[in-house]
mmCIF file of C-alpha atoms in Angstrom:
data_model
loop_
_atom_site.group_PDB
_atom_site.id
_atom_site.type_symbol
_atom_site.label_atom_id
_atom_site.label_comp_id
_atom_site.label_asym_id
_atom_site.label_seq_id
_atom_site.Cartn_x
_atom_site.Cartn_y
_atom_site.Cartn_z
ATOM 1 C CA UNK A 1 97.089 35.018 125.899
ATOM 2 C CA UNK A 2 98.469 37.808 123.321
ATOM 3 C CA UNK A 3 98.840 41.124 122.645
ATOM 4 C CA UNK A 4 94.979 41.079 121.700
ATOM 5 C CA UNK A 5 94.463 40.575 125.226
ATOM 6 C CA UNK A 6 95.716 44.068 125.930
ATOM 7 C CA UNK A 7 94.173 45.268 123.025
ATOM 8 C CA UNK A 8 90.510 43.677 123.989
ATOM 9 C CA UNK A 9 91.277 45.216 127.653
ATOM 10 C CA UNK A 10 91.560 48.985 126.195
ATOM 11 C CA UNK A 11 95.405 49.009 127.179
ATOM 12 C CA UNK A 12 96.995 48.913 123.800
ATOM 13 C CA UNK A 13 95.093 49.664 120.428
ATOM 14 C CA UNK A 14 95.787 49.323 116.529
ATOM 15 C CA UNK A 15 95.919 51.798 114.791
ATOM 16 C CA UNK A 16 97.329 50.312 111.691
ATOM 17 C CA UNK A 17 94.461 47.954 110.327
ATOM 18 C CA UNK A 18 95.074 47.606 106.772
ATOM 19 C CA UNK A 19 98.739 46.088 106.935
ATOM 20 C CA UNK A 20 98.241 44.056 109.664
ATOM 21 C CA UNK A 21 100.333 41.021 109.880
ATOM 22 C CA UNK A 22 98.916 37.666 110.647
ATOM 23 C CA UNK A 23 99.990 34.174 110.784
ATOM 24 C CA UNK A 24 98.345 31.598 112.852
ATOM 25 C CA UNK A 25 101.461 28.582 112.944
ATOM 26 C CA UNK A 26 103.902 31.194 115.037
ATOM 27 C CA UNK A 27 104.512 31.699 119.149
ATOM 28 C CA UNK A 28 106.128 35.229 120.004
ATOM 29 C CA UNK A 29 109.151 34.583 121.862
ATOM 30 C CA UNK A 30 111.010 37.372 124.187
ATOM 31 C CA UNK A 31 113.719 36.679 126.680
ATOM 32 C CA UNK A 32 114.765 39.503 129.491
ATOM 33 C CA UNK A 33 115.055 40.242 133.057
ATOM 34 C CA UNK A 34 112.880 42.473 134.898
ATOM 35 C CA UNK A 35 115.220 45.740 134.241
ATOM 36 C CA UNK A 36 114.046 45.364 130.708
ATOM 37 C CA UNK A 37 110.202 45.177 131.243
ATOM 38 C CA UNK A 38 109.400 48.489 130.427
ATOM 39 C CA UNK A 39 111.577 48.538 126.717
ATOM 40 C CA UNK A 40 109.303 44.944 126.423
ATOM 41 C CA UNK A 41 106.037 47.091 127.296
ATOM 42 C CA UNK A 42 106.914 49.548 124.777
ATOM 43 C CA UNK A 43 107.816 46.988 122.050
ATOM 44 C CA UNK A 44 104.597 45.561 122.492
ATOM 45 C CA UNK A 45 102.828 48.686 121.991
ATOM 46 C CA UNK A 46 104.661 49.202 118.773
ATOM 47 C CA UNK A 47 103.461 45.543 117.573
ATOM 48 C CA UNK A 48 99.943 46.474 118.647
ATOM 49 C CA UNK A 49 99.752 50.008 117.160
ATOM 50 C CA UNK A 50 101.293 48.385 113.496
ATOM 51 C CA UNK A 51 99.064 44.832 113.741
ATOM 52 C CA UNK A 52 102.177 42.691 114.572
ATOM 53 C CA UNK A 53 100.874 39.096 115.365
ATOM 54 C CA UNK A 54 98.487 40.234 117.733
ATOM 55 C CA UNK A 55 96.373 37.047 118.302
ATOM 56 C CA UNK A 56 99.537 34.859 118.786
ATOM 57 C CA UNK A 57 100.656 32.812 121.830
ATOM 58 C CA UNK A 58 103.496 34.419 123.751
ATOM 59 C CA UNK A 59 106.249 32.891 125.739
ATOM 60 C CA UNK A 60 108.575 34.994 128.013
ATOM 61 C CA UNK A 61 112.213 33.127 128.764
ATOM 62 C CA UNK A 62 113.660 34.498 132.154
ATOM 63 C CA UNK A 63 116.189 34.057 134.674
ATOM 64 C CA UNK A 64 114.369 36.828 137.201
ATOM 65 C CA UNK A 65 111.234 35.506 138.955
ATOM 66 C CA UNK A 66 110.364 39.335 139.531
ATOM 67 C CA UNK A 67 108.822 39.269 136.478
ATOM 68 C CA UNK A 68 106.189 36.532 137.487
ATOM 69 C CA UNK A 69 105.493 39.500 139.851
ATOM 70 C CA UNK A 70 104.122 41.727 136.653
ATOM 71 C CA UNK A 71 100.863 42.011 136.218
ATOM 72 C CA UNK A 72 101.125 42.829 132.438
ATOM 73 C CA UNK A 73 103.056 40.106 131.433
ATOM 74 C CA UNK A 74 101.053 37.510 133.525
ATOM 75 C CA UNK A 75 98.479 38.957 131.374
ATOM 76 C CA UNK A 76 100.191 38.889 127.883
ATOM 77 C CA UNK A 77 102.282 35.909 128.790
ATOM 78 C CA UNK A 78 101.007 32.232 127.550
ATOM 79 C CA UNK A 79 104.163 30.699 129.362
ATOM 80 C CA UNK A 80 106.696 32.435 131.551
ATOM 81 C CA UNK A 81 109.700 29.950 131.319
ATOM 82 C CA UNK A 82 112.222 30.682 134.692
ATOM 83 C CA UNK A 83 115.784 29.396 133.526
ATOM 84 C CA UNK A 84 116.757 26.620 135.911
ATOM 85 C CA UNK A 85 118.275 23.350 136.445
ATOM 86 C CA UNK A 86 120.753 21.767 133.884
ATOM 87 C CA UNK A 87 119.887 24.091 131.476
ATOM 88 C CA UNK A 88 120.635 26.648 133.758
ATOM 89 C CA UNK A 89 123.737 25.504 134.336
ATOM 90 C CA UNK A 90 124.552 24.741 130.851
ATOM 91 C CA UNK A 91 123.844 28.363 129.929
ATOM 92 C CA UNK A 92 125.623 30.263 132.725
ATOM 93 C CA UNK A 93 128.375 28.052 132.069
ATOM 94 C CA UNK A 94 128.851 29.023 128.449
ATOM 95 C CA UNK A 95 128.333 32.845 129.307
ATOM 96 C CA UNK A 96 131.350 32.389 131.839
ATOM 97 C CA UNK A 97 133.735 30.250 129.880
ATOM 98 C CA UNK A 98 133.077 30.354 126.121
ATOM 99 C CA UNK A 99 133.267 34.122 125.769
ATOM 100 C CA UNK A 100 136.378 36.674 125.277
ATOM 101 C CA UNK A 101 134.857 39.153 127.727
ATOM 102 C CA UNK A 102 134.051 36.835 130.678
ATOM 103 C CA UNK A 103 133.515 40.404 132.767
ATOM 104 C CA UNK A 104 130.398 41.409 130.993
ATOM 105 C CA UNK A 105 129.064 38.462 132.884
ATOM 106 C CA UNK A 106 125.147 39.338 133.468
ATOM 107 C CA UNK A 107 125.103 40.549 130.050
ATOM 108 C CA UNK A 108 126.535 37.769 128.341
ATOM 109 C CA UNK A 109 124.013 35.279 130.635
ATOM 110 C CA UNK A 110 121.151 37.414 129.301
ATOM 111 C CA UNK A 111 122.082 36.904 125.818
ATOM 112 C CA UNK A 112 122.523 33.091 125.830
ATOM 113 C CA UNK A 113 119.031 33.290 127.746
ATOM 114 C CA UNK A 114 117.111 33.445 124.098
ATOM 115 C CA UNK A 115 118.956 29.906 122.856
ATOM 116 C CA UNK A 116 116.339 28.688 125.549
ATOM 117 C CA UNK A 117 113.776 29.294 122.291
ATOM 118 C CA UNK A 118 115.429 25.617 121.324
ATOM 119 C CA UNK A 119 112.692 24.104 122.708
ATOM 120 C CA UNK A 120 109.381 22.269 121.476
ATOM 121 C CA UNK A 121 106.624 24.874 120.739
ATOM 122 C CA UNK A 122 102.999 24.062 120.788
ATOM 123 C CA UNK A 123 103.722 25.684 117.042
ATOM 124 C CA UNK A 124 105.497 24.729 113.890
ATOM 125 C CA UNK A 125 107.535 28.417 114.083
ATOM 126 C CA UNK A 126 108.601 31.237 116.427
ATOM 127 C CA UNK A 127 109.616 34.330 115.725
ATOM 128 C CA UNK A 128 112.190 35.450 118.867
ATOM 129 C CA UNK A 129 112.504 39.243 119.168
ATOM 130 C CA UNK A 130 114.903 41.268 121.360
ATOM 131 C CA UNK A 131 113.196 43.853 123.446
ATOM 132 C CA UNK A 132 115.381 46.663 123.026
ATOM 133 C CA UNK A 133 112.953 47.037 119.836
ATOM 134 C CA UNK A 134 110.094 48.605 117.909
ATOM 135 C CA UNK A 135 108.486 47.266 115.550
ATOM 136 C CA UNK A 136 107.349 49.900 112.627
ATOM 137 C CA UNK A 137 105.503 47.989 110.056
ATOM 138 C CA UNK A 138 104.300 44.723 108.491
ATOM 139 C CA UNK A 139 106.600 42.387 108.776
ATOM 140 C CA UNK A 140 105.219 39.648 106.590
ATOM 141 C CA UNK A 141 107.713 39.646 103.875
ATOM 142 C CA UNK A 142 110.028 37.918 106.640
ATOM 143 C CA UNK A 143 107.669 35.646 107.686
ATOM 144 C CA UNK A 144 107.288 34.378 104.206
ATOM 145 C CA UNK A 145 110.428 34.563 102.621
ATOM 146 C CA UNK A 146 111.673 31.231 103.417
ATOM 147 C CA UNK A 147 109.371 29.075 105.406
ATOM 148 C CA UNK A 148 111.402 25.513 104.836
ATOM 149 C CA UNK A 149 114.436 26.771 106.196
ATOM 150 C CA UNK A 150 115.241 26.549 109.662
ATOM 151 C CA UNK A 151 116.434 30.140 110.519
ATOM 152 C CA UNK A 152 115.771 33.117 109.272
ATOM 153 C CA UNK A 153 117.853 36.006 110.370
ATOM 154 C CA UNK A 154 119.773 39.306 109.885
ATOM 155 C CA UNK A 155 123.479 40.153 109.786
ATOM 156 C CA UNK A 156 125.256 41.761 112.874
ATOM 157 C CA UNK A 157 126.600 45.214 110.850
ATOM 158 C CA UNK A 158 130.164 45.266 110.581
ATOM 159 C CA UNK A 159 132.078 47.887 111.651
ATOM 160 C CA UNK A 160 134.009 48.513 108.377
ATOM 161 C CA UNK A 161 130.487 50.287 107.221
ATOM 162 C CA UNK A 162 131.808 53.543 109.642
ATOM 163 C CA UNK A 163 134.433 54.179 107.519
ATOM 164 C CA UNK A 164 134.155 52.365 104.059
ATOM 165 C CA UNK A 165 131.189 53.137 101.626
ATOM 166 C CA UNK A 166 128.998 53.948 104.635
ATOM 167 C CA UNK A 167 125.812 55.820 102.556
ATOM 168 C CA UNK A 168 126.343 52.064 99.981
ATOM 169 C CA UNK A 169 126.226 49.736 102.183
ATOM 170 C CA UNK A 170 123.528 51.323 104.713
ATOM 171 C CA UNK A 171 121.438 51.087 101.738
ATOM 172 C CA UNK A 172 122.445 47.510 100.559
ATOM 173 C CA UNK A 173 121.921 46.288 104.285
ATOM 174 C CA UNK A 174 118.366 47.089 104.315
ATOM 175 C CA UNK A 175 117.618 45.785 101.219
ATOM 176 C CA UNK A 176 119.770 42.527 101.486
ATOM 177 C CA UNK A 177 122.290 42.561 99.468
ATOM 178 C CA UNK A 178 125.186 41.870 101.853
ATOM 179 C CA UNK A 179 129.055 41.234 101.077
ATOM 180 C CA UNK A 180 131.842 40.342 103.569
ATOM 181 C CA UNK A 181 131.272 39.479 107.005
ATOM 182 C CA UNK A 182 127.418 39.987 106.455
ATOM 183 C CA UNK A 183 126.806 37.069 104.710
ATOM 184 C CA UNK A 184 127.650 34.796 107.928
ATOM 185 C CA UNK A 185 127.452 36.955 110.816
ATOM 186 C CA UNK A 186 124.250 36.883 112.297
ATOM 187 C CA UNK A 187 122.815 39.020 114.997
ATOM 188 C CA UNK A 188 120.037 37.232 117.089
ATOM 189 C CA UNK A 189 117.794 39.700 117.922
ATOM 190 C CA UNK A 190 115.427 39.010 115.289
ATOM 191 C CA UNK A 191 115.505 34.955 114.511
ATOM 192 C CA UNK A 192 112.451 33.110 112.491
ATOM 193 C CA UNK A 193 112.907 29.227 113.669
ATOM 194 C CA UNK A 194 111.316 26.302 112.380
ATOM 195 C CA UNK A 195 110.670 23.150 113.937
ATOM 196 C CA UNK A 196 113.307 21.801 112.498
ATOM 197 C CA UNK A 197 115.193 23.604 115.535
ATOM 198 C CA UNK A 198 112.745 23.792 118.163
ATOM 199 C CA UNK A 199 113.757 20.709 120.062
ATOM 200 C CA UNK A 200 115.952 19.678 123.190
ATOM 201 C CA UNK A 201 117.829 17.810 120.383
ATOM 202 C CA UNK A 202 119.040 20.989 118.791
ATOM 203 C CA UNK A 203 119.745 23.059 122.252
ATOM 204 C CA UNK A 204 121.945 20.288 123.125
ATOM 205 C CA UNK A 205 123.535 19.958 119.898
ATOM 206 C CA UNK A 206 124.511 24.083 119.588
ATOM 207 C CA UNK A 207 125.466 24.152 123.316
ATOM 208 C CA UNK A 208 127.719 21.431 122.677
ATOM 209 C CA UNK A 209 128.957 22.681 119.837
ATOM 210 C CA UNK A 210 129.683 26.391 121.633
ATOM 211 C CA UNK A 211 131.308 24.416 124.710
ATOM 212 C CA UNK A 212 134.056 23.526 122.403
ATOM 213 C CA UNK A 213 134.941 26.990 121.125
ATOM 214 C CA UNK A 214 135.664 30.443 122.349
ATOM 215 C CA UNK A 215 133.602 33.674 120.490
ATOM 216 C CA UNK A 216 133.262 37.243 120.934
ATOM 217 C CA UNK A 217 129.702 36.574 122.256
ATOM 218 C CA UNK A 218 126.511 34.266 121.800
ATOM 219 C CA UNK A 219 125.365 35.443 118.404
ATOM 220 C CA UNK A 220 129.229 34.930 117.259
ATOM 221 C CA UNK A 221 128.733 31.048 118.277
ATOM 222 C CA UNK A 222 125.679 30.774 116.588
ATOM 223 C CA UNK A 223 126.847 32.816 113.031
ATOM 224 C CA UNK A 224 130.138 29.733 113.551
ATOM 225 C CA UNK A 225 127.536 26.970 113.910
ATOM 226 C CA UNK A 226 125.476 28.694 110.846
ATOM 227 C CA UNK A 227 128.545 28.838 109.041
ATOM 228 C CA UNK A 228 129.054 25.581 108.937
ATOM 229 C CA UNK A 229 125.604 24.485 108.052
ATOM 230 C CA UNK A 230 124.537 27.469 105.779
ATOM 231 C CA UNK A 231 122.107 25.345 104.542
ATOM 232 C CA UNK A 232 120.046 25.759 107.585
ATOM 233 C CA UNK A 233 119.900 29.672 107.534
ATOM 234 C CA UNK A 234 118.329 31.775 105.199
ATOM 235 C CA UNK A 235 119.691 36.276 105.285
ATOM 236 C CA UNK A 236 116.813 38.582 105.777
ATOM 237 C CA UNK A 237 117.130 42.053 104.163
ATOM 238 C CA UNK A 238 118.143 43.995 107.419
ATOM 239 C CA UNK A 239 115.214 46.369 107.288
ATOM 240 C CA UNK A 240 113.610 43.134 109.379
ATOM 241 C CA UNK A 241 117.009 44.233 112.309
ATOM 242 C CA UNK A 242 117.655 47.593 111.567
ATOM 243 C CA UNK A 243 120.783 48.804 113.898
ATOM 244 C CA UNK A 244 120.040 52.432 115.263
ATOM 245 C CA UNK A 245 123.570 53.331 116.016
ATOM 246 C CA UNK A 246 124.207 52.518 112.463
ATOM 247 C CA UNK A 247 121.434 54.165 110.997
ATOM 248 C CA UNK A 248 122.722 57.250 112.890
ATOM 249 C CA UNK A 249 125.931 57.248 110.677
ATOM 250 C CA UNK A 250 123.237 58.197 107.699
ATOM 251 C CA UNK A 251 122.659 62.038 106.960
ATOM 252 C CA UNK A 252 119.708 63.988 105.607
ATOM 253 C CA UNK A 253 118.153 62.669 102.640
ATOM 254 C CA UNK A 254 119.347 58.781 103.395
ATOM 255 C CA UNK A 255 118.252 58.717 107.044
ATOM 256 C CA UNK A 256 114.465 59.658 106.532
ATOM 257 C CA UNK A 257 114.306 57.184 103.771
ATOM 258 C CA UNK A 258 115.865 54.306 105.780
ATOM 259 C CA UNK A 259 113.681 55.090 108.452
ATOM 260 C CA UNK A 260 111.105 55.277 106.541
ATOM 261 C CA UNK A 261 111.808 51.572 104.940
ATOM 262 C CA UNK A 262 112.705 50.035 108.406
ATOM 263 C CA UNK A 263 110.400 47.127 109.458
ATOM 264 C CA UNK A 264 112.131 46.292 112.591
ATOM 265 C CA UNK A 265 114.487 49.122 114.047
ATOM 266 C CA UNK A 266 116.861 47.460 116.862
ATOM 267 C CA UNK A 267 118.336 49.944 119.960
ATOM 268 C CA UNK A 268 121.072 47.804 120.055
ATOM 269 C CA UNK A 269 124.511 48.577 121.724
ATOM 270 C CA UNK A 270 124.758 51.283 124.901
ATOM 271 C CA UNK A 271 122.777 53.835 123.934
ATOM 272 C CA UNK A 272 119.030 53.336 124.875
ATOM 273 C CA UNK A 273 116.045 55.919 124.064
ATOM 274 C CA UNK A 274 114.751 55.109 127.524
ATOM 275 C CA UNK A 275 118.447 56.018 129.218
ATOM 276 C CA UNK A 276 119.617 59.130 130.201
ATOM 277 C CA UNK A 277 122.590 58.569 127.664
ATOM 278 C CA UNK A 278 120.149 59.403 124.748
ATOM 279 C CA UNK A 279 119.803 62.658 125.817
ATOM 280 C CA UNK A 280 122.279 63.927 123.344
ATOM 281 C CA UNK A 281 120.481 62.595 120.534
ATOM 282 C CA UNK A 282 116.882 62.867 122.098
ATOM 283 C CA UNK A 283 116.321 65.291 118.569
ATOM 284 C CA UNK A 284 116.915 62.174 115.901
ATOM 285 C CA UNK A 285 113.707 60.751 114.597
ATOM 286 C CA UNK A 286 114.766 57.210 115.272
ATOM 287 C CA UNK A 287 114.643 58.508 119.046
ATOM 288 C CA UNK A 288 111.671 60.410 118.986
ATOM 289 C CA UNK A 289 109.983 57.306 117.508
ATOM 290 C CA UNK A 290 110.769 55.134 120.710
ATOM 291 C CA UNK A 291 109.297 57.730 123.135
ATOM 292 C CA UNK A 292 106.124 58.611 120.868
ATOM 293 C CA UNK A 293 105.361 54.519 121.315
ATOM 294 C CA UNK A 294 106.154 54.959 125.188
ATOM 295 C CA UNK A 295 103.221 57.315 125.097
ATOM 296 C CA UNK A 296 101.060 54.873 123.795
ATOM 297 C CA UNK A 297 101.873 52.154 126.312
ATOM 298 C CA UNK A 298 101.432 54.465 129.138
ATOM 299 C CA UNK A 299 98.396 52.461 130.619
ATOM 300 C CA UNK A 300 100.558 48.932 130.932
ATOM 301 C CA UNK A 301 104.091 50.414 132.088
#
């Protein structure tokens, strides 16, 4: 199964041929509940329309068996993995205890549902994405900038960039060059992982590791564990996890051409393009873009 199968099915379609990205050693890896299935529609849409890894395995982490109930992802879906058992336990357990915010509860046990990814993979890599996500061209750049190592990710912006050299550091996040905070804090929406991670070995060596601390949230535990082995983790530019409701603080000029530049644009934080609470910024480009890939997925949502 991939997105080809969509593709080969008249559902989705490229429209981007001649930057198409390919790599044959990589599974797609997405982790959500069912109240997220149509931003995952979407996002696959945007991967098909741009080339993204079409032809590659994909496996779907979950803690709602209503999305076994989907036709399109049974379709798309190599593997549909329903959290359960010890690692259940292990996870819900760190989303309850090993947080600051223990009242965002079903948000905080859908983001330690993607450290399921530490796993063995019937590949040597796998590229995890969030859903809440388009993808706007190649992305191949990341794919080879650091093969050996065994993550590859993007900073978490900090929010010192709303009020100190906003228009700088915009610019120097999306081309990588990162000071402060963003050299360790990671956010783990995007995350290239070798095999050197994909192992029960590994999940039970950063779950142990976050049982023993308290963090502001999942990716903070992971950017501590990184931290201390910065070895293991290689900075993408942050064109690869490009944060919307930062790239709103840009005006004019600097907006279009970060757009414009943005491999991977991320709807992270409240605001949704699919939510009614968009509505007051339906007119921004970065908004527009969501729904104009909506309309091309409107035969599989």
């Amino acid at each position: 199964m991939s997105i080809n199968t969509l593709i080969e099915k008249g559902l989705l379609e490229i429209y981007n041929e001649e930057h198409t990205t390919i790599a044959s050693d990589i599974t797609l890896a997405f982790a959500f509940d069912s109240g997220y299935s149509l931003c995952f529609k979407v996002m696959l849409a945007s991967m098909a329309s741009n080339g993204i890894l079409c032809q590659n395995p994909i496996v779907i982490y979950t803690d709602d068996k209503e999305i076994l109930k989907d036709p399109i992802i049974a379709l798309v879906a190599d593997r549909i993995s329903v959290l359960s058992g010890e690692k259940k336990d292990i996870l819900y357990k760190l989303a309850k205890d090993n947080v600051k915010r223990p009242e965002r509860g079903n948000w905080n046990r859908g983001t330690f549902l993607k450290w399921s990814i530490f796993e063995k993979q019937d590949t040597e890599r796998l590229l995890f994405l969030d859903v809440d996500m388009l993808t706007l061209s190649s992305i191949d750049k990341l794919l080879n900038l650091s093969p050996s190592t065994p993550m590859v990710a993007c900073p978490q912006f900090q929010q010192f960039i709303k009020t100190e050299n906003t228009e700088k550091n915009l610019q120097n996040l999306l081309n990588g060059h990162f000071d402060n905070k963003h050299k360790s804090r990671i956010n783990s929406g995007v995350m290239l992982v070798n095999e050197a991670l994909l192992s029960d070995s590994f999940f039970n060596e950063i779950t142990t590791f976050a049982s023993k601390r308290l963090s502001i949230h999942e990716q903070g535990l992971l950017s501590e564990y990184f931290s201390g082995n910065r070895k293991m983790i290689k900075m993408a530019p942050s064109k690869y996890n490009y944060q919307d409701s930062y790239l709103r603080l840009a005006k004019d000029d600097l907006y279009s051409d970060l757009l414009n530049h943005i491999s991977i644009i991320h709807y992270a934080g409240g605001i949704k393009p699919w939510l009614q609470n968009s509505n007051s910024i339906s007119h921004l480009p970065s908004i527009k873009t969501w729904h104009q890939y909506s309309s091309l997925a409107k035969k599989i949502l």
